Coordinates of C-alpha atoms in Angstrom, one line a residue:
X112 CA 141.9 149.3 98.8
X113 CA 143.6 149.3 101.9
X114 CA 144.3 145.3 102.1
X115 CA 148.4 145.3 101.2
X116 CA 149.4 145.5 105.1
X117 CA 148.4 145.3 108.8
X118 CA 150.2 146.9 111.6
X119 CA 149.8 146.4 115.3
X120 CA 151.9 148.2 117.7
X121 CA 151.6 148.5 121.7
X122 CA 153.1 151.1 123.4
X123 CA 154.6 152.0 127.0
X124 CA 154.4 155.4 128.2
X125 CA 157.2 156.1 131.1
X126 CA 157.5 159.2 133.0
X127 CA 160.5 161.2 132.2
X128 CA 160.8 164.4 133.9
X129 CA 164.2 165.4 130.9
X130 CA 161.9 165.0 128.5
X131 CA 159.6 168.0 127.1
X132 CA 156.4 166.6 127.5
X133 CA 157.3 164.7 131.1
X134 CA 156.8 161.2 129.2
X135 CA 159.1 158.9 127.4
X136 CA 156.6 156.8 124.6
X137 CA 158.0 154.1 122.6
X138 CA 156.3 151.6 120.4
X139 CA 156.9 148.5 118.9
X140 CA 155.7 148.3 115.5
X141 CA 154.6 145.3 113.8
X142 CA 154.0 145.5 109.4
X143 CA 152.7 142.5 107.4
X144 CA 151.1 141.9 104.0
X145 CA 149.6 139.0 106.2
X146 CA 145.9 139.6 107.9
X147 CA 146.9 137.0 110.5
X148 CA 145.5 140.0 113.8
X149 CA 145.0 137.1 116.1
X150 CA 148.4 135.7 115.6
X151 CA 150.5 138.6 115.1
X152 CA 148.2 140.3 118.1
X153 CA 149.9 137.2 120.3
X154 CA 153.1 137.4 119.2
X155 CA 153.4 141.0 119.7
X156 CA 152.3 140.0 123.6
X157 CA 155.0 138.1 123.8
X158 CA 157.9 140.3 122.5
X159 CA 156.7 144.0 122.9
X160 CA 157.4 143.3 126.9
X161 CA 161.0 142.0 126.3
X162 CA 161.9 144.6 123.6
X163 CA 161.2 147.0 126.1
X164 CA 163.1 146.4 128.8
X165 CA 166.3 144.7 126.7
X166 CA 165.6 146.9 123.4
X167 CA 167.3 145.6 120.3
X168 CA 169.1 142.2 121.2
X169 CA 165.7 140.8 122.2
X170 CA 164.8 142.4 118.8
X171 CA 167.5 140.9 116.4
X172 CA 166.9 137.3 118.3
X173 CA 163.0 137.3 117.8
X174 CA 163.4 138.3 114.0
X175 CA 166.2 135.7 113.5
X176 CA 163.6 133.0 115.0
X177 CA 160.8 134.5 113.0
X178 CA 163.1 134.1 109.8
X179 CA 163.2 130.7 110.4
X180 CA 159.1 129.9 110.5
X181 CA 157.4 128.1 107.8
X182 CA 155.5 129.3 104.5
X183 CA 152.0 129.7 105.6
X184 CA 150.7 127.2 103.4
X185 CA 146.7 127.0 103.0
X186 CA 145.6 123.9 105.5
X187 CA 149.1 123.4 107.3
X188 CA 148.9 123.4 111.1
X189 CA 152.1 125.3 111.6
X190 CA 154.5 125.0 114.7
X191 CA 156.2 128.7 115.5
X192 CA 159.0 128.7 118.1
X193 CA 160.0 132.0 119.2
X194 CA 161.6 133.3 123.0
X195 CA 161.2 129.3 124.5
X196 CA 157.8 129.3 123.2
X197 CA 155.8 127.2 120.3
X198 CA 153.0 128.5 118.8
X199 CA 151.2 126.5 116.6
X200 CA 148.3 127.7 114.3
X201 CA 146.8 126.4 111.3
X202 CA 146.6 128.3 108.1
X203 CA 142.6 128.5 107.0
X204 CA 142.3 127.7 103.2
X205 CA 139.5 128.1 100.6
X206 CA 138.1 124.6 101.4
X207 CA 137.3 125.1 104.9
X208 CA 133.7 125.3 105.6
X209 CA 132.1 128.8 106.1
X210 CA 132.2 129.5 109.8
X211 CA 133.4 126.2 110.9
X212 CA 135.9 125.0 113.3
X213 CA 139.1 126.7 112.4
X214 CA 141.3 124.1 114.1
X215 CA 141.7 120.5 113.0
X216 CA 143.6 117.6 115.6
X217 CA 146.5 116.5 114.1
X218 CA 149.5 114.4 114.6
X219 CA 150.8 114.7 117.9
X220 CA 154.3 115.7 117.7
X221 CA 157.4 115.7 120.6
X222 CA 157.7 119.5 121.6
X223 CA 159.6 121.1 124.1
X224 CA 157.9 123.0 125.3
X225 CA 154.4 122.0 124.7
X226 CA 153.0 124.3 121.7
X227 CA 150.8 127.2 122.6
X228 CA 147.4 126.5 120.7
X229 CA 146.0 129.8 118.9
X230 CA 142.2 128.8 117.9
X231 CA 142.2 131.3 115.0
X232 CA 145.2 133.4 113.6
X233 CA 142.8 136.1 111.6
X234 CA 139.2 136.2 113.2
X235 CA 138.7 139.0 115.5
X236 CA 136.8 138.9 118.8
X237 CA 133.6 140.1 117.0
X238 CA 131.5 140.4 120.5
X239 CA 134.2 142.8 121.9
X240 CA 134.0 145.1 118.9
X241 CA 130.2 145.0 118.5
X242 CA 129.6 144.7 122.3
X243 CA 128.1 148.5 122.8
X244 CA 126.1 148.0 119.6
X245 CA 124.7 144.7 119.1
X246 CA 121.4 146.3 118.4
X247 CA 122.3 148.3 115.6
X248 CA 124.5 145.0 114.4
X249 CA 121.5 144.6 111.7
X250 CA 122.3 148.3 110.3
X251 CA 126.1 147.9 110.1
X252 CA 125.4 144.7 108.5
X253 CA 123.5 146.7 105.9
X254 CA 125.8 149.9 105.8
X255 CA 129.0 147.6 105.2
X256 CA 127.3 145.5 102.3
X257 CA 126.7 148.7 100.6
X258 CA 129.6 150.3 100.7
X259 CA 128.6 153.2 102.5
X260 CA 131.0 155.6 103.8
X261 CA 131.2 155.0 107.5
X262 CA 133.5 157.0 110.3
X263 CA 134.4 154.6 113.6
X264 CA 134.8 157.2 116.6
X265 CA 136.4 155.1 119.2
X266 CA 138.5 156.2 122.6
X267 CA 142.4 154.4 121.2
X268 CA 144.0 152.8 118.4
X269 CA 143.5 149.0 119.3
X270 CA 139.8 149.6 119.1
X271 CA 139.5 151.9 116.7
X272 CA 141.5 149.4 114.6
X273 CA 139.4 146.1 115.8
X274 CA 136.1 147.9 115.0
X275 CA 136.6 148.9 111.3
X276 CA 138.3 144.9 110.9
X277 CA 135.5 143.5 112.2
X278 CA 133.1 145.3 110.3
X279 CA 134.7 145.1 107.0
X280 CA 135.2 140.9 107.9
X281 CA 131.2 141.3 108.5
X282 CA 130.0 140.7 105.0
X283 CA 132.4 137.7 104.6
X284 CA 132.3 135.2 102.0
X285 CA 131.1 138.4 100.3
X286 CA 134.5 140.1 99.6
X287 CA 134.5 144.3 101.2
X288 CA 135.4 146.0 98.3
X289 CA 135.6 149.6 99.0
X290 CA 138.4 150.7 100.7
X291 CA 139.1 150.8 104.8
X292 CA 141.4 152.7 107.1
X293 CA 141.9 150.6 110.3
X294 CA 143.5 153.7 112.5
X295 CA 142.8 157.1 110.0
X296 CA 145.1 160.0 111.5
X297 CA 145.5 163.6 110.3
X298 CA 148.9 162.4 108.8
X299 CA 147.6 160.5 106.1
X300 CA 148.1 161.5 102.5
X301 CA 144.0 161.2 102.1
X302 CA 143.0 163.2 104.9
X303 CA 142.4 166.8 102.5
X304 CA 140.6 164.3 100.2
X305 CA 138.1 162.3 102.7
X306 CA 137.7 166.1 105.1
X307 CA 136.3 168.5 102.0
X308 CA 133.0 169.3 101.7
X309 CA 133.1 170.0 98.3
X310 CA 132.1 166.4 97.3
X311 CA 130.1 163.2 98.5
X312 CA 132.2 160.9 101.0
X313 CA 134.1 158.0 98.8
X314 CA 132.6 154.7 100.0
X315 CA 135.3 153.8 103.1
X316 CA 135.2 152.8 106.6
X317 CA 137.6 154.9 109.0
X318 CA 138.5 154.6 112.2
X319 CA 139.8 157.7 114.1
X320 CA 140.1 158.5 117.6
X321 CA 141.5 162.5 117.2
X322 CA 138.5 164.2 118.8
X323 CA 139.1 167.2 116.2
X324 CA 137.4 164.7 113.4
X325 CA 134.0 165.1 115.1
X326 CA 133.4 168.5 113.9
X327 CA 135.8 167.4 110.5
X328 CA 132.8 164.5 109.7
X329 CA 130.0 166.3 110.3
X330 CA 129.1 165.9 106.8
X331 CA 129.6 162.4 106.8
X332 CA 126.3 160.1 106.2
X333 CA 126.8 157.6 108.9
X334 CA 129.0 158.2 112.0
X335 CA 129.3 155.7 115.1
X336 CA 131.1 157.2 118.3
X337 CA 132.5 154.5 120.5
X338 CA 132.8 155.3 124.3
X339 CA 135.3 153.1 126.5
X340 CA 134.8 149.4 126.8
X341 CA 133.4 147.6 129.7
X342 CA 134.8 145.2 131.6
X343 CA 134.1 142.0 130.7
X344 CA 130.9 140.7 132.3
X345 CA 129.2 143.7 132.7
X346 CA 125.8 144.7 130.7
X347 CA 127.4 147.0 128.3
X348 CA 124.9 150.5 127.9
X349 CA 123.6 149.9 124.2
X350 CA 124.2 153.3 122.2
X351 CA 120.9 155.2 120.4
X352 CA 120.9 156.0 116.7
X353 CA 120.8 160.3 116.3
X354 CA 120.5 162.4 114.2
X355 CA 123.7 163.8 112.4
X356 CA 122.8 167.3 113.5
X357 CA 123.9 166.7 117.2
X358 CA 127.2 165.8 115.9
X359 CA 128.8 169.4 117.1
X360 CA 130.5 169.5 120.1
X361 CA 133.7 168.0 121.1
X362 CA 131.8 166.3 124.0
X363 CA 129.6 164.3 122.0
X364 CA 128.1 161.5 123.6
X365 CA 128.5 157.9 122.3
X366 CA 126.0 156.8 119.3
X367 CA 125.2 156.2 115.6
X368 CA 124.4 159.3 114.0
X369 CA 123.0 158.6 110.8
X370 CA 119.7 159.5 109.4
X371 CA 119.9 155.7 106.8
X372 CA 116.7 153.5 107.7
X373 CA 117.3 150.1 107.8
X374 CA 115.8 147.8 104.9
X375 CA 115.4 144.6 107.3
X376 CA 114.1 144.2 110.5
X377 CA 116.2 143.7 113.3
X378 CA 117.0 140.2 115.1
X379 CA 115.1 140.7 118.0
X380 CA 116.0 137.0 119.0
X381 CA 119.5 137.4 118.2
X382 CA 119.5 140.9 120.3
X383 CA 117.9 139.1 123.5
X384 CA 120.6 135.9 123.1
X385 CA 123.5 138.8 123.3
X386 CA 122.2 140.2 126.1
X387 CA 121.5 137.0 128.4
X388 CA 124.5 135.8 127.7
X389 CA 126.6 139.0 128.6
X390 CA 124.3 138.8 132.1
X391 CA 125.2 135.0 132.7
X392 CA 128.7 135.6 132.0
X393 CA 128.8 133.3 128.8
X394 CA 132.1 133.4 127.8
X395 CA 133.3 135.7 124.8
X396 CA 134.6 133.5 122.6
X397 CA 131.3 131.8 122.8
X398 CA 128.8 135.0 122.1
X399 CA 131.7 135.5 118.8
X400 CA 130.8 132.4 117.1
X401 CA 127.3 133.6 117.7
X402 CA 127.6 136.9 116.2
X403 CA 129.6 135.5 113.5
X404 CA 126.9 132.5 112.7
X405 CA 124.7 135.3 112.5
X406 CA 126.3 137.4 110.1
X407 CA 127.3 134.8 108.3
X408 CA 123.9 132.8 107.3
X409 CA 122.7 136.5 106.7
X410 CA 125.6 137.0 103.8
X411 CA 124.5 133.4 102.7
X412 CA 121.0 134.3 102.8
X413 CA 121.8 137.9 100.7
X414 CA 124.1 136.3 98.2
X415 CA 122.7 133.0 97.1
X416 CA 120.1 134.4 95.0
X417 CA 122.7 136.4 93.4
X418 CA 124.9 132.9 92.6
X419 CA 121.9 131.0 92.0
X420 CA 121.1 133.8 88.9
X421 CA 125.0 134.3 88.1
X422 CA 124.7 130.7 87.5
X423 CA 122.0 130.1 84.9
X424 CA 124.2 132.9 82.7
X425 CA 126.5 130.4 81.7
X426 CA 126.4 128.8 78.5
X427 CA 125.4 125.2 78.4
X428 CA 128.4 122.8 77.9
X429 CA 127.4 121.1 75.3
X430 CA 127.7 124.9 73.4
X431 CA 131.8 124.8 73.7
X432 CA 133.1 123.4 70.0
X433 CA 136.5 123.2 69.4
X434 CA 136.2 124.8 66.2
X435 CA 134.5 128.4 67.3
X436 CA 135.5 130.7 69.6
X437 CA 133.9 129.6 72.9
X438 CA 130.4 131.3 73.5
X439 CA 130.2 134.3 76.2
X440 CA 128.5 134.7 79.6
X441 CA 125.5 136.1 79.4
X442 CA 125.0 140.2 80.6
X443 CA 123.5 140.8 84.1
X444 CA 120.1 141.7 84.1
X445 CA 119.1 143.5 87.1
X446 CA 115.3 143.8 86.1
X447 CA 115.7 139.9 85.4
X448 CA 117.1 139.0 88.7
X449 CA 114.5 140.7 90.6
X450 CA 112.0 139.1 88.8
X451 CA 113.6 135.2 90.3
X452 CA 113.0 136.8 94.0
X453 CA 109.5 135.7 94.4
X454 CA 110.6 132.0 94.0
X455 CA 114.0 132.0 94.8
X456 CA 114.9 135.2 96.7
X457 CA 116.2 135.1 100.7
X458 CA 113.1 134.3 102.6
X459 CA 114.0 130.4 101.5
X460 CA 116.6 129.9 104.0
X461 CA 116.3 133.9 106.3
X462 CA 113.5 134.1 108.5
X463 CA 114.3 137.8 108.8
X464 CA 111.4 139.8 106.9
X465 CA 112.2 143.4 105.6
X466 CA 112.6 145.3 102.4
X467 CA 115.0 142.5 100.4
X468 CA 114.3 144.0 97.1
X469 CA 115.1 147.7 98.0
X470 CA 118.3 146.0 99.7
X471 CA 119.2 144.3 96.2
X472 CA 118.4 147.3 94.5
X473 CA 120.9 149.7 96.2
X474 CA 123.9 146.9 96.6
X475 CA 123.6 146.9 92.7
X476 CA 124.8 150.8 93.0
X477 CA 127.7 149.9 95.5
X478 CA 131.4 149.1 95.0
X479 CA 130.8 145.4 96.7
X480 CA 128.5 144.2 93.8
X481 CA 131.1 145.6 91.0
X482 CA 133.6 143.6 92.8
X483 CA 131.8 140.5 93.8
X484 CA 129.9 140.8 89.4
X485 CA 133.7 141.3 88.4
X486 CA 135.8 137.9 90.4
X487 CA 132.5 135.8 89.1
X488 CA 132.4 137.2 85.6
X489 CA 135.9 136.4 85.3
X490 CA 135.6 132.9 87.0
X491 CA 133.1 132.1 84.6
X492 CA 135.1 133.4 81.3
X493 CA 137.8 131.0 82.7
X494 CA 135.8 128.2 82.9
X495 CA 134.6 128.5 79.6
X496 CA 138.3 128.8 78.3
X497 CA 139.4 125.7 80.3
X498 CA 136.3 123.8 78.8
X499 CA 136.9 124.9 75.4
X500 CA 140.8 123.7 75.6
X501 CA 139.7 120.2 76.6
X502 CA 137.4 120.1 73.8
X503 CA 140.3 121.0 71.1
X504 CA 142.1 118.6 72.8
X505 CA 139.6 115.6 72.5
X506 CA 138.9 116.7 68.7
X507 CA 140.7 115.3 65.9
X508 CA 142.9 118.3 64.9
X509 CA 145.5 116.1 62.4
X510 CA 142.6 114.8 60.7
X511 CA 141.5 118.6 60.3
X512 CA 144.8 120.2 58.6
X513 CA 144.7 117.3 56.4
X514 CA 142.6 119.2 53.6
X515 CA 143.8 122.7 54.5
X516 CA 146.1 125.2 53.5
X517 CA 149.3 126.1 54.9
X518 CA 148.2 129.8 56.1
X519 CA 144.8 128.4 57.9
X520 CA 147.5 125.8 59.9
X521 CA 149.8 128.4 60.8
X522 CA 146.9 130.1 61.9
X523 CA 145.7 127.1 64.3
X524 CA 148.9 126.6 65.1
X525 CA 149.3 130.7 66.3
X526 CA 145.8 130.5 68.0
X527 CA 146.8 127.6 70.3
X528 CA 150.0 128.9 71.2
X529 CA 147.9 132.4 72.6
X530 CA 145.3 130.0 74.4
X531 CA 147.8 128.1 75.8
X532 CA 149.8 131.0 77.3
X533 CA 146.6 132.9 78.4
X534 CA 145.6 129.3 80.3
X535 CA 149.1 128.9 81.9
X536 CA 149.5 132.7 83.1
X537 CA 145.8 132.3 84.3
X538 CA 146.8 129.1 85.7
X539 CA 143.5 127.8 84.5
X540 CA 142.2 124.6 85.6
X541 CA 141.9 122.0 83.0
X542 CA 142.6 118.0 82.9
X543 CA 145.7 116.3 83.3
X544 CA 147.7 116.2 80.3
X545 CA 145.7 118.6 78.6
X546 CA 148.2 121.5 77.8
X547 CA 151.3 118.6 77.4
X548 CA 148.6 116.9 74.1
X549 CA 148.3 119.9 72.8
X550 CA 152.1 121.2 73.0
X551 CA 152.8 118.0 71.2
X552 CA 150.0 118.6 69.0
X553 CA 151.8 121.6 67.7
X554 CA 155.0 120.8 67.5
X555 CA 153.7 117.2 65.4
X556 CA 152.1 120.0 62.9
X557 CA 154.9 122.6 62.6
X558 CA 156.9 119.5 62.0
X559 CA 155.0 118.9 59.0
X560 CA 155.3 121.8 57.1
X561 CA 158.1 123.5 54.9
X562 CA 161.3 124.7 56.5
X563 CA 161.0 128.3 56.5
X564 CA 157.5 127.8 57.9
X565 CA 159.2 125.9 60.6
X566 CA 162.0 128.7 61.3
X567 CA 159.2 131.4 61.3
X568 CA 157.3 129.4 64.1
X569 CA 159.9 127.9 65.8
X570 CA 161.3 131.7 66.3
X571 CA 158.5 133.4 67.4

């Protein structure tokens, strides 16, 4: 999955009558293992413009500043000087709440100059990327969720690149787990694999803007061809859904071509909100938050149910003993979940109506479910180990080896020392002092026993 680096890189295009083509092109080139668009999208305003026009001094000064910054620590409002300016941002962490504010006041502190205040360092400007189809916003929903394979068509780079972020960011808290191609080129090692006909599209999201890729995709399920933005404050023309089979010519017009049926109805209230506010000039930072309120009380709506039931496959508490091995989570039954959507299922907190049950059905086939089953499977095996180490530790282990053999204590003794490893390596949350009572647990026992038992253990 494409998620181990983002790049952003403007470009200035001079002419240059020496050089073959009549243009001199050069780029500034930003790589991070960070997703921080907003910010790096900022700071890349600031510098590319310098580098420019005084090259690579400008260059080695801005990286020596950079060096300098901060560890972006989860919750930290962070203050980041570079060429006279402070940019301050906060780092989002796992405890903020689900589309709330991402800035929080804090302490006001002497800077010259007065810090630059970024709102956001990774969330896009959803309304901008969606803004020539916010009718069919219902449809992507649906076609990222299930891991669909999904070609952007769009007229550069930047919004190519913005498009298939913001989609994949669509689904969030829901994790996109198929893999996505911000700016897909015919120089990519995958380009003979995701261009054969031979075989069904992997489940990705690509974003090209080659206009030799329209014939390339024709195959391709679900297609969406991106013509160039308006200007901010105009009604942008909404594009139609057509059928794949117009996909021919190098002068298609903008659409989705796709032939997949929606399972929920669209939002027509959300649809008319768009709209007005794009003819009364709202703002676009304003119709984001919308669109992402939106998406994200639909993800909410989607994946509850699925938590709710996740949930009740966890063994009761009161089933973890300290002296067996800790009881499992119980298997995912798809026919059993279904059966909990009459009473519990997304019309409880979405007034959207729609085929939810075909919807579930087919995101049980997709990559995003294996993923999502997979993190809360494993979250849930954790738990039970964390719970079954604090309930060793409140048991009275001397009391047990007191009757027993030599072999069954070395046995204990080699059973604790596993869990213990396993719990730090999965740094797995348990009570204070619970690993420390059971390290001296064990050393109090090997203690106890003969001296080549002791050499053996103390070795290993």
């Amino acid at each position: 999955m494409f998620t181990t680096e983002t790049l952003w890189s403007p470009c200035r295009q001079v002419k240059d009558v020496s050089v073959k083509r009549g243009y001199f092109q050069k780029s500034l080139v930003l790589v991070s293992r960070l997703p921080y668009t907003h910010l790096f999208h900022a700071l890349l305003q600031l510098v590319a413009p310098e580098f420019f026009e005084k090259l690579e001094p400008c260059l080695e000064t801005v990286c020596n500043e950079i060096d300098q910054w901060p560890p972006p620590v989860p919750g930290q409002t962070l203050n980041l000087p570079v060429m006279g300016m402070v940019l301050q941002v906060r780092i989002p962490s796992k405890s903020d709440k689900p589309g709330g504010s991402p800035v929080r006041q804090v302490a006001r502190e002497d800077l010259l100059p007065t810090p630059t205040l970024l709102p956001t360092i990774h969330e896009l400007d959803l309304f901008k990327c969606f803004q020539s189809v916010l009718v069919h916003l219902q449809m992507l929903w649906e076609l990222v969720l299930l891991g669909e394979p999904l070609v952007i068509m769009a007229p550069s780079p930047t919004v190519s690149s913005e498009t298939v972020l913001a989609l994949v960011s669509s689904i969030s808290p829901l994790k996109f787990c198929c893999d996505f191609r911000p700016y897909f080129t015919i120089h990519d090692s995958e380009f003979r694999e995701y261009t054969t006909r031979t075989q069904a599209p992997p489940s990705v999201v690509l974003g090209v803007t080659n206009p030799f890729f329209i014939k390339t995709f024709q195959s391709w399920p679900h297609v969406v061809r991106l013509g160039e933005i308006k200007m901010s404050g105009d009604l942008p023309k909404q594009v139609k859904v057509k059928k794949l089979s117009k996909l021919k010519t190098l002068d298609t017009k903008p659409g989705v071509y796709t032939a997949f049926r929606s399972f929920l109805h669209k939002d027509k209230i959300l649809i008319r909100r768009l709209l007005k506010g794009i003819q009364r000039k709202r703002p676009s930072e304003v119709q984001s938050a919308i669109i992402r309120r939106h998406l994200l009380e639909l993800t909410q709506s989607f994946i509850i149910p699925l938590e709710r039931y996740m949930a009740s496959l966890m063994p009761l508490q009161r089933s973890v003993t300290a002296w067996k091995t800790p009881p499992q989570v119980r298997p995912f039954s798809q026919d059993e979940f279904m059966a909990t959507l009459e009473h519990t299922g997304p019309q409880l907190t979405s007034l959207l109506k729609g085929d939810w049950m075909g919807l579930y059905r087919k995101f049980f086939r997709s990559p995003n479910f294996d993923g999502w089953y997979r993190q809360r499977h494993k979250e849930m095996t954790q738990k039970l180990e964390s719970l079954h180490l604090e309930v060793i530790c409140d048991a009275d282990l001397l009391g047990w080896t007191k009757d027993k053999s030599e072999v069954e204590i070395v046995d204990l003794v080699l059973k604790l020392r596993e869990k213990m490893v396993r719990a730090r390596r999965q740094q797995l949350q348990v009570r204070d002092g619970v690993l420390n009572k059971l390290d001296d647990f064990i050393h109090s026992i090997i203690g106890s026993l003969p001296e080549d038992l002791q050499t053996v253990l103390n070795t290993q």
